[in-house]
PDB file of C-alpha atoms and ligand atoms in Angstrom:
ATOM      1  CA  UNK Q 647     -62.735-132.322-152.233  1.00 93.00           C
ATOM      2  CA  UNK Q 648     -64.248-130.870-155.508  1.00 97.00           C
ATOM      3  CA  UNK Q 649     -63.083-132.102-158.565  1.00 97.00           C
ATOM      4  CA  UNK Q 650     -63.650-130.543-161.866  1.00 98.00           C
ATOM      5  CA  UNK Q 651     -65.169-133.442-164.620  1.00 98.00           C
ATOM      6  CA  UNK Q 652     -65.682-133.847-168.046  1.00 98.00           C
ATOM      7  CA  UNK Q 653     -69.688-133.191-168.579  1.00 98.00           C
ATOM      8  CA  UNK Q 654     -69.717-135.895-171.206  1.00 98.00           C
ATOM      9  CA  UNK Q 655     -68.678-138.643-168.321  1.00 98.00           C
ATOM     10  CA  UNK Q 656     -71.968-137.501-166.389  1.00 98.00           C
ATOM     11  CA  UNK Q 657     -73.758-138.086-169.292  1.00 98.00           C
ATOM     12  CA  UNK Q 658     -74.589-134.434-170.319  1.00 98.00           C
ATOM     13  CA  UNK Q 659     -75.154-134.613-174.157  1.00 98.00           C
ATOM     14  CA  UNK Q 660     -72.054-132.356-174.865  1.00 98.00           C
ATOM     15  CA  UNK Q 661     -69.580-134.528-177.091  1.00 98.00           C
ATOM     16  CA  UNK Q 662     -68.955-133.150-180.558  1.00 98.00           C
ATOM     17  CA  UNK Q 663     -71.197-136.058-181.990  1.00 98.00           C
ATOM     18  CA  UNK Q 664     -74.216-134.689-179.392  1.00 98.00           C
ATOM     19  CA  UNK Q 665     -73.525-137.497-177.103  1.00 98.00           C
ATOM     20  CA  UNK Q 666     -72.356-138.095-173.692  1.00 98.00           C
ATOM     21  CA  UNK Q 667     -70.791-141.273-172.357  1.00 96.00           C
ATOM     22  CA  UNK Q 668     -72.221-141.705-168.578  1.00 97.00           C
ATOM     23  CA  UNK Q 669     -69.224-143.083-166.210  1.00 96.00           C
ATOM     24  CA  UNK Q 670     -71.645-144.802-163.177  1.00 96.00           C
ATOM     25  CA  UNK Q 671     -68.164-145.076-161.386  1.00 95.00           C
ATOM     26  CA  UNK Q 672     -67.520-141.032-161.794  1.00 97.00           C
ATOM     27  CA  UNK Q 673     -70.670-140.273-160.458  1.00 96.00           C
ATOM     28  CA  UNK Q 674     -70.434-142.634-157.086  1.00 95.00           C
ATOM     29  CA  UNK Q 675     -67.764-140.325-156.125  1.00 95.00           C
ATOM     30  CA  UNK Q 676     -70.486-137.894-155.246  1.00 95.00           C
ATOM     31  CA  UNK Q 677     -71.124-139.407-152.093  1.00 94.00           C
ATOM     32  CA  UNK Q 678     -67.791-138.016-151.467  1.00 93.00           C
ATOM     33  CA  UNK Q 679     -67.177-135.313-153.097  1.00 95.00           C
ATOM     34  CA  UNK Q 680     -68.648-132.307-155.168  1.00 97.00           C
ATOM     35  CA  UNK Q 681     -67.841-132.643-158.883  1.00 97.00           C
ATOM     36  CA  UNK Q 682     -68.130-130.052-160.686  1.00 98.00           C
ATOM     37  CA  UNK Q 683     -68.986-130.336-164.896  1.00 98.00           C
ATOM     38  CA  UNK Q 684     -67.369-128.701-167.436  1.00 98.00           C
ATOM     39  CA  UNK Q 685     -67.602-129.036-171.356  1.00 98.00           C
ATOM     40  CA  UNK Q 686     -64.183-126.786-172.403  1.00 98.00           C
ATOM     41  CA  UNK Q 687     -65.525-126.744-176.067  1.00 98.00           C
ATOM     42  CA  UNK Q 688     -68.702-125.700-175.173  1.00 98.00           C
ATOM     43  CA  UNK Q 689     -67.547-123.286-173.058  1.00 98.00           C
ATOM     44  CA  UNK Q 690     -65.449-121.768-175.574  1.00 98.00           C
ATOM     45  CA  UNK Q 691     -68.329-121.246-177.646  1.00 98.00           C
ATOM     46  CA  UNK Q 692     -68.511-124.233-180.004  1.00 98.00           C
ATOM     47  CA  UNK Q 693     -71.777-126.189-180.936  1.00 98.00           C
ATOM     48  CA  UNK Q 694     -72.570-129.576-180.376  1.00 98.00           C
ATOM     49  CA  UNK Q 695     -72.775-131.445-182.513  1.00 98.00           C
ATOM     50  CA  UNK Q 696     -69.819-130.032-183.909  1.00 98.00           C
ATOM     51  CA  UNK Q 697     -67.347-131.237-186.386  1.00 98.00           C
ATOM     52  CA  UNK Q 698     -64.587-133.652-184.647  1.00 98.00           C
ATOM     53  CA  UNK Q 699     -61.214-131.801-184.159  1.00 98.00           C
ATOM     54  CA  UNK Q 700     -57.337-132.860-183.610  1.00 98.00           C
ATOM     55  CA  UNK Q 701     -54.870-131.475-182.590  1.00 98.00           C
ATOM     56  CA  UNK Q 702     -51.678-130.754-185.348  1.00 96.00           C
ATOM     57  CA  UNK Q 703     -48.455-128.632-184.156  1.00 94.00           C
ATOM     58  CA  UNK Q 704     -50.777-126.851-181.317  1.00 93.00           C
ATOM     59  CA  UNK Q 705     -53.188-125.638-183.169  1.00 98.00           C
ATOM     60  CA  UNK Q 706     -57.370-127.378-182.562  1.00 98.00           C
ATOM     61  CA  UNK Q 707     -58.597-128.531-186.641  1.00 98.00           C
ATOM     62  CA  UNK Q 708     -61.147-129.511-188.219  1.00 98.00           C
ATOM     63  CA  UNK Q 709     -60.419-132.626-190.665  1.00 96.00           C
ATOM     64  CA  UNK Q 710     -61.888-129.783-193.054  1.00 97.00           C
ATOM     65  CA  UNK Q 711     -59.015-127.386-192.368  1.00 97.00           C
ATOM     66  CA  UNK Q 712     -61.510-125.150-190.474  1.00 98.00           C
ATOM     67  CA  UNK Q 713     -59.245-123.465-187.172  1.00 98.00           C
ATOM     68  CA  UNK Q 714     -60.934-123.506-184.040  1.00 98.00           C
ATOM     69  CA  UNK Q 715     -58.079-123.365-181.689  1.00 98.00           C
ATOM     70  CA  UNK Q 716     -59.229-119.826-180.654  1.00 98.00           C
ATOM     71  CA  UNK Q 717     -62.739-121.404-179.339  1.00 98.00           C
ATOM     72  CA  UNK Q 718     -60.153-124.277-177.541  1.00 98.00           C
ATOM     73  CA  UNK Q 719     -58.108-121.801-176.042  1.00 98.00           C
ATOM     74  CA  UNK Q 720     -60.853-119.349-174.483  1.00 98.00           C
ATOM     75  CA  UNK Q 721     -62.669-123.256-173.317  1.00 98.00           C
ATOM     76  CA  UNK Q 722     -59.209-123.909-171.889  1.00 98.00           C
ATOM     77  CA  UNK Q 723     -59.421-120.399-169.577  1.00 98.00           C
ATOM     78  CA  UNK Q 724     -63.051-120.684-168.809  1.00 98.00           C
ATOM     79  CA  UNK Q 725     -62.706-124.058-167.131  1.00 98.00           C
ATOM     80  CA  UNK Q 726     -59.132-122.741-165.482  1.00 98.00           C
ATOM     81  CA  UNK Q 727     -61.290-119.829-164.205  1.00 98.00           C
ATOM     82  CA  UNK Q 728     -64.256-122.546-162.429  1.00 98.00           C
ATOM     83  CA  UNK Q 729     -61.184-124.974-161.151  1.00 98.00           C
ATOM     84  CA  UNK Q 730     -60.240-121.756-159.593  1.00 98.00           C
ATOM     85  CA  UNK Q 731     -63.499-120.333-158.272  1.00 98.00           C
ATOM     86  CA  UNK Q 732     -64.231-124.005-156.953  1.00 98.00           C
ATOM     87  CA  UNK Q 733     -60.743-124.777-155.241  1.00 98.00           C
ATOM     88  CA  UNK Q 734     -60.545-127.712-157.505  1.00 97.00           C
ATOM     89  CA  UNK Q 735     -57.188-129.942-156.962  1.00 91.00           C
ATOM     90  CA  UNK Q 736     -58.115-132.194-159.160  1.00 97.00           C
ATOM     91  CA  UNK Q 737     -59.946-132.773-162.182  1.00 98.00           C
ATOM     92  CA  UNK Q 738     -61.352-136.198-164.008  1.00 98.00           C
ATOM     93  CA  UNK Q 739     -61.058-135.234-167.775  1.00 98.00           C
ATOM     94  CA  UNK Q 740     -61.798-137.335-170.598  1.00 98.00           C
ATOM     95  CA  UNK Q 741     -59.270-139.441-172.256  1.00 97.00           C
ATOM     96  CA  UNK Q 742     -57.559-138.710-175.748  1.00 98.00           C
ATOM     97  CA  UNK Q 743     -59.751-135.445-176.354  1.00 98.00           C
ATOM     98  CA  UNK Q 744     -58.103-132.778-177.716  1.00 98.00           C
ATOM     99  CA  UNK Q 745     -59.384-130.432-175.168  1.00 98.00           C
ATOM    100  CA  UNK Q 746     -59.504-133.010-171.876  1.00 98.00           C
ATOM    101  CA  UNK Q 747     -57.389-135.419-172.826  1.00 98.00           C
ATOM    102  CA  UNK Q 748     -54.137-135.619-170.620  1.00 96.00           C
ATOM    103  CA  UNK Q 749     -51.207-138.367-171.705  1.00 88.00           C
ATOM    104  CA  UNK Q 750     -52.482-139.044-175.200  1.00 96.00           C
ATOM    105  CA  UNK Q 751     -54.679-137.208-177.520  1.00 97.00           C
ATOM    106  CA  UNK Q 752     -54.595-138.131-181.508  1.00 97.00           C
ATOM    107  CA  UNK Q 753     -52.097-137.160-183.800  1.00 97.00           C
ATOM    108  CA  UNK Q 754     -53.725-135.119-186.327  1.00 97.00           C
ATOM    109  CA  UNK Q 755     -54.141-137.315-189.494  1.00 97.00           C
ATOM    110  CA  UNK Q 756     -58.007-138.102-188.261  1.00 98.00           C
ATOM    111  CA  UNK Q 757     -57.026-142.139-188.451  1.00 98.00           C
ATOM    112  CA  UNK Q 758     -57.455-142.468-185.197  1.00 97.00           C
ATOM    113  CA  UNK Q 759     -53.895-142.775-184.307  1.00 98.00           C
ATOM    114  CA  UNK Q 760     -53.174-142.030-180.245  1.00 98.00           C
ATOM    115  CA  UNK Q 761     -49.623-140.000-179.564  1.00 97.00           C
ATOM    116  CA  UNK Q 762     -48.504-138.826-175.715  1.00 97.00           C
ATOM    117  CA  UNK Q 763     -49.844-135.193-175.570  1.00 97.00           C
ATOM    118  CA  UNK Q 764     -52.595-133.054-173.818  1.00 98.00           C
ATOM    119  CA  UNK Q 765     -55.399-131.191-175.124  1.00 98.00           C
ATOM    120  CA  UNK Q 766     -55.743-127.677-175.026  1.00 98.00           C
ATOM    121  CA  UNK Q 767     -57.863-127.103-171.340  1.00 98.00           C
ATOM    122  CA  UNK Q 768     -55.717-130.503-169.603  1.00 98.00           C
ATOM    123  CA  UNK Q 769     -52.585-128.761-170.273  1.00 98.00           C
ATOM    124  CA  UNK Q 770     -53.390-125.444-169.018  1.00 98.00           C
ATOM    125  CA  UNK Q 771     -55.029-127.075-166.145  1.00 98.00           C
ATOM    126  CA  UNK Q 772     -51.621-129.357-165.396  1.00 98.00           C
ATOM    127  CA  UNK Q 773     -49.466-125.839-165.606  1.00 98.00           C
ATOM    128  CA  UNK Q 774     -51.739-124.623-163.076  1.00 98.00           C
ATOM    129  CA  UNK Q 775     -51.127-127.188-160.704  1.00 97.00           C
ATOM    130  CA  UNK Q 776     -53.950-129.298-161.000  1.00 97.00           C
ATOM    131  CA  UNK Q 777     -54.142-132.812-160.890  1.00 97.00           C
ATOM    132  CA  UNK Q 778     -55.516-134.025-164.112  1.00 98.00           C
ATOM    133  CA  UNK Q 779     -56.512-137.701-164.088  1.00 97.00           C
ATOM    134  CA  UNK Q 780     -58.782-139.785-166.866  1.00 97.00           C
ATOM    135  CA  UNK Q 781     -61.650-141.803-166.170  1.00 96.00           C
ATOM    136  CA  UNK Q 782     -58.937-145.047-166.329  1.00 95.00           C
ATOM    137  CA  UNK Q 783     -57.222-143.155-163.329  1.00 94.00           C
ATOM    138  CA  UNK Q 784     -59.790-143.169-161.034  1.00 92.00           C
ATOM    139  CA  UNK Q 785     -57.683-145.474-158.367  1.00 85.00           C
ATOM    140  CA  UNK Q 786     -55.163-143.192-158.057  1.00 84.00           C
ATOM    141  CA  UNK Q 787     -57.215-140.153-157.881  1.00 81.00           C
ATOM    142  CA  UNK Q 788     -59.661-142.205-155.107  1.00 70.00           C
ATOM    143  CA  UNK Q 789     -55.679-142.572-152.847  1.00 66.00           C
ATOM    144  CA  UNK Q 790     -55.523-138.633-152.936  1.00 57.00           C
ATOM    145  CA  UNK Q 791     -58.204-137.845-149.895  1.00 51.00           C
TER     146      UNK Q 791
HETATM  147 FE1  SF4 Z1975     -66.326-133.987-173.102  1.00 56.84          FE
HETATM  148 FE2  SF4 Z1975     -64.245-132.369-172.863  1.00 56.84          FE
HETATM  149 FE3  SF4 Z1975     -65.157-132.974-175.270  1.00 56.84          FE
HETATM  150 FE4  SF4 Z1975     -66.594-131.396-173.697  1.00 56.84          FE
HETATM  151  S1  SF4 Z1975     -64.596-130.937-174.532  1.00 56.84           S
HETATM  152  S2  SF4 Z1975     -67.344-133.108-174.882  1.00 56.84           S
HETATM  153  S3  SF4 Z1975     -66.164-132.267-171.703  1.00 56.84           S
HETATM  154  S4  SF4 Z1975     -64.246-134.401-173.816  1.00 56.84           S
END
Protein backbone atom coordinates (compact mmCIF):
# COMPACT_ATOMS: atom_id res chain seq x y z
CA UNK A 1 0.00 0.00 0.00
CA UNK A 2 1.52 3.57 -0.19
CA UNK A 3 0.76 5.84 2.36
CA UNK A 4 1.33 9.49 2.24
CA UNK A 5 3.44 10.77 5.73
CA UNK A 6 4.25 13.71 7.43
CA UNK A 7 8.15 14.44 6.42
CA UNK A 8 8.75 15.70 9.93
CA UNK A 9 7.91 11.93 11.37
CA UNK A 10 10.86 10.64 9.02
CA UNK A 11 12.91 13.02 10.46
CA UNK A 12 13.29 15.48 7.48
CA UNK A 13 14.14 18.88 9.14
CA UNK A 14 10.81 20.49 7.90
CA UNK A 15 8.84 21.61 11.15
CA UNK A 16 8.27 25.34 11.45
CA UNK A 17 11.00 25.41 14.29
CA UNK A 18 13.60 23.61 11.51
CA UNK A 19 13.15 20.36 13.20
CA UNK A 20 11.84 17.02 12.51
CA UNK A 21 10.65 14.48 15.06
CA UNK A 22 11.86 10.86 13.66
CA UNK A 23 8.93 8.15 14.39
CA UNK A 24 11.35 4.66 14.30
CA UNK A 25 7.82 2.94 14.36
CA UNK A 26 6.64 5.01 11.00
CA UNK A 27 9.55 4.10 9.27
CA UNK A 28 9.41 0.05 10.03
CA UNK A 29 6.38 0.16 7.99
CA UNK A 30 8.66 0.36 5.01
CA UNK A 31 9.28 -3.14 4.97
CA UNK A 32 5.75 -3.11 3.99
CA UNK A 33 4.87 -0.49 2.33
CA UNK A 34 6.04 2.64 0.26
CA UNK A 35 5.56 5.88 2.22
CA UNK A 36 5.60 8.60 0.60
CA UNK A 37 6.79 12.30 2.45
CA UNK A 38 5.14 15.30 2.29
CA UNK A 39 5.70 18.72 4.17
CA UNK A 40 2.08 20.63 3.13
CA UNK A 41 3.66 23.96 4.39
CA UNK A 42 6.58 23.57 2.58
CA UNK A 43 4.95 22.67 -0.27
CA UNK A 44 2.84 25.60 -0.26
CA UNK A 45 5.76 27.69 -0.33
CA UNK A 46 6.53 28.58 3.29
CA UNK A 47 10.10 28.59 4.91
CA UNK A 48 11.32 26.65 7.59
CA UNK A 49 11.94 27.81 10.12
CA UNK A 50 8.92 29.69 9.90
CA UNK A 51 6.83 31.44 12.39
CA UNK A 52 4.32 28.87 14.28
CA UNK A 53 0.69 29.22 12.95
CA UNK A 54 -3.02 28.29 14.29
CA UNK A 55 -5.73 27.96 13.02
CA UNK A 56 -8.79 30.78 14.02
CA UNK A 57 -12.35 30.61 12.13
CA UNK A 58 -10.52 28.76 9.00
CA UNK A 59 -8.18 30.94 8.29
CA UNK A 60 -3.84 29.64 8.94
CA UNK A 61 -2.18 32.85 11.46
CA UNK A 62 0.59 33.86 12.59
CA UNK A 63 0.49 34.78 16.50
CA UNK A 64 1.70 38.14 14.71
CA UNK A 65 -1.52 38.53 12.73
CA UNK A 66 0.49 37.74 9.55
CA UNK A 67 -2.22 35.45 7.03
CA UNK A 68 -0.77 32.58 5.51
CA UNK A 69 -3.77 30.52 4.86
CA UNK A 70 -3.22 31.06 1.08
CA UNK A 71 0.38 29.19 1.40
CA UNK A 72 -1.89 26.36 3.64
CA UNK A 73 -4.37 26.05 1.13
CA UNK A 74 -2.12 25.65 -2.15
CA UNK A 75 0.15 22.94 0.58
CA UNK A 76 -3.28 21.39 1.13
CA UNK A 77 -3.73 20.76 -3.01
CA UNK A 78 -0.16 19.92 -3.65
CA UNK A 79 -0.14 16.99 -1.26
CA UNK A 80 -3.98 16.06 -2.55
CA UNK A 81 -2.35 16.11 -6.03
CA UNK A 82 0.84 13.35 -4.80
CA UNK A 83 -1.94 11.18 -2.66
CA UNK A 84 -3.44 11.12 -6.04
CA UNK A 85 -0.52 10.50 -8.38
CA UNK A 86 0.63 7.76 -5.75
CA UNK A 87 -2.82 5.90 -5.21
CA UNK A 88 -2.44 6.73 -1.61
CA UNK A 89 -5.48 5.32 0.70
CA UNK A 90 -4.09 6.37 3.48
CA UNK A 91 -1.98 8.86 4.95
CA UNK A 92 0.02 9.08 8.56
CA UNK A 93 -0.14 12.90 9.29
CA UNK A 94 1.09 14.58 12.23
CA UNK A 95 -0.99 15.22 15.20
CA UNK A 96 -2.53 18.70 16.26
CA UNK A 97 -0.79 20.61 13.23
CA UNK A 98 -2.70 22.97 11.66
CA UNK A 99 -1.95 21.63 8.30
CA UNK A 100 -1.70 17.57 9.24
CA UNK A 101 -3.38 17.43 12.13
CA UNK A 102 -6.72 15.36 11.91
CA UNK A 103 -9.14 15.21 15.29
CA UNK A 104 -7.54 18.09 17.14
CA UNK A 105 -5.46 20.96 16.10
CA UNK A 106 -5.13 24.19 18.59
CA UNK A 107 -7.57 26.69 19.06
CA UNK A 108 -6.08 29.83 18.01
CA UNK A 109 -5.13 31.79 21.22
CA UNK A 110 -1.29 30.32 20.81
CA UNK A 111 -1.67 28.81 24.66
CA UNK A 112 -1.43 25.71 23.55
CA UNK A 113 -4.97 24.79 24.02
CA UNK A 114 -6.07 21.42 21.79
CA UNK A 115 -9.91 21.67 20.25
CA UNK A 116 -11.46 18.67 17.78
CA UNK A 117 -10.66 20.05 14.25
CA UNK A 118 -8.37 19.35 11.18
CA UNK A 119 -5.78 21.30 9.60
CA UNK A 120 -5.94 22.68 6.35
CA UNK A 121 -4.19 19.56 3.98
CA UNK A 122 -5.95 16.57 6.65
CA UNK A 123 -9.25 17.92 5.86
CA UNK A 124 -9.01 18.17 2.24
CA UNK A 125 -7.36 14.87 2.26
CA UNK A 126 -10.46 13.25 4.54
CA UNK A 127 -13.07 14.93 1.81
CA UNK A 128 -11.18 13.13 -0.69
CA UNK A 129 -11.59 9.90 0.73
CA UNK A 130 -8.48 9.27 2.30
CA UNK A 131 -7.80 7.70 5.38
CA UNK A 132 -6.04 10.11 7.58
CA UNK A 133 -4.54 8.54 10.71
CA UNK A 134 -1.80 10.18 13.36
CA UNK A 135 1.26 8.69 14.43
CA UNK A 136 -0.94 7.49 17.83
CA UNK A 137 -3.12 5.57 15.17
CA UNK A 138 -0.74 3.46 13.83
CA UNK A 139 -2.69 0.09 15.13
CA UNK A 140 -5.52 0.77 13.35
CA UNK A 141 -3.94 1.88 10.23
CA UNK A 142 -1.43 -1.51 10.54
CA UNK A 143 -5.47 -3.70 10.57
CA UNK A 144 -6.18 -1.97 7.09
CA UNK A 145 -3.86 -4.41 4.71
FE1 LIG B 1 5.26 18.23 9.54
FE2 LIG B 1 2.96 18.71 8.32
FE3 LIG B 1 4.12 20.63 9.71
FE4 LIG B 1 5.20 19.86 7.42
S1 LIG B 1 3.23 20.82 7.67
S2 LIG B 1 6.27 20.21 9.32
S3 LIG B 1 4.76 17.69 7.44
S4 LIG B 1 3.32 18.72 10.53
Amino acid sequence: MNILVSACLLGVECRYNGYGVLQEDIVKLMNKHTLIPVCPEQLGGLPTPRKPVELTDGRAVTKEGLDVTEEFQKGAIETLKLARLYRCDAAILKSNSPSCGSAKIYDGTFQGVLIEGNGLTAALLKENGIKVYTEHELKELVGLK
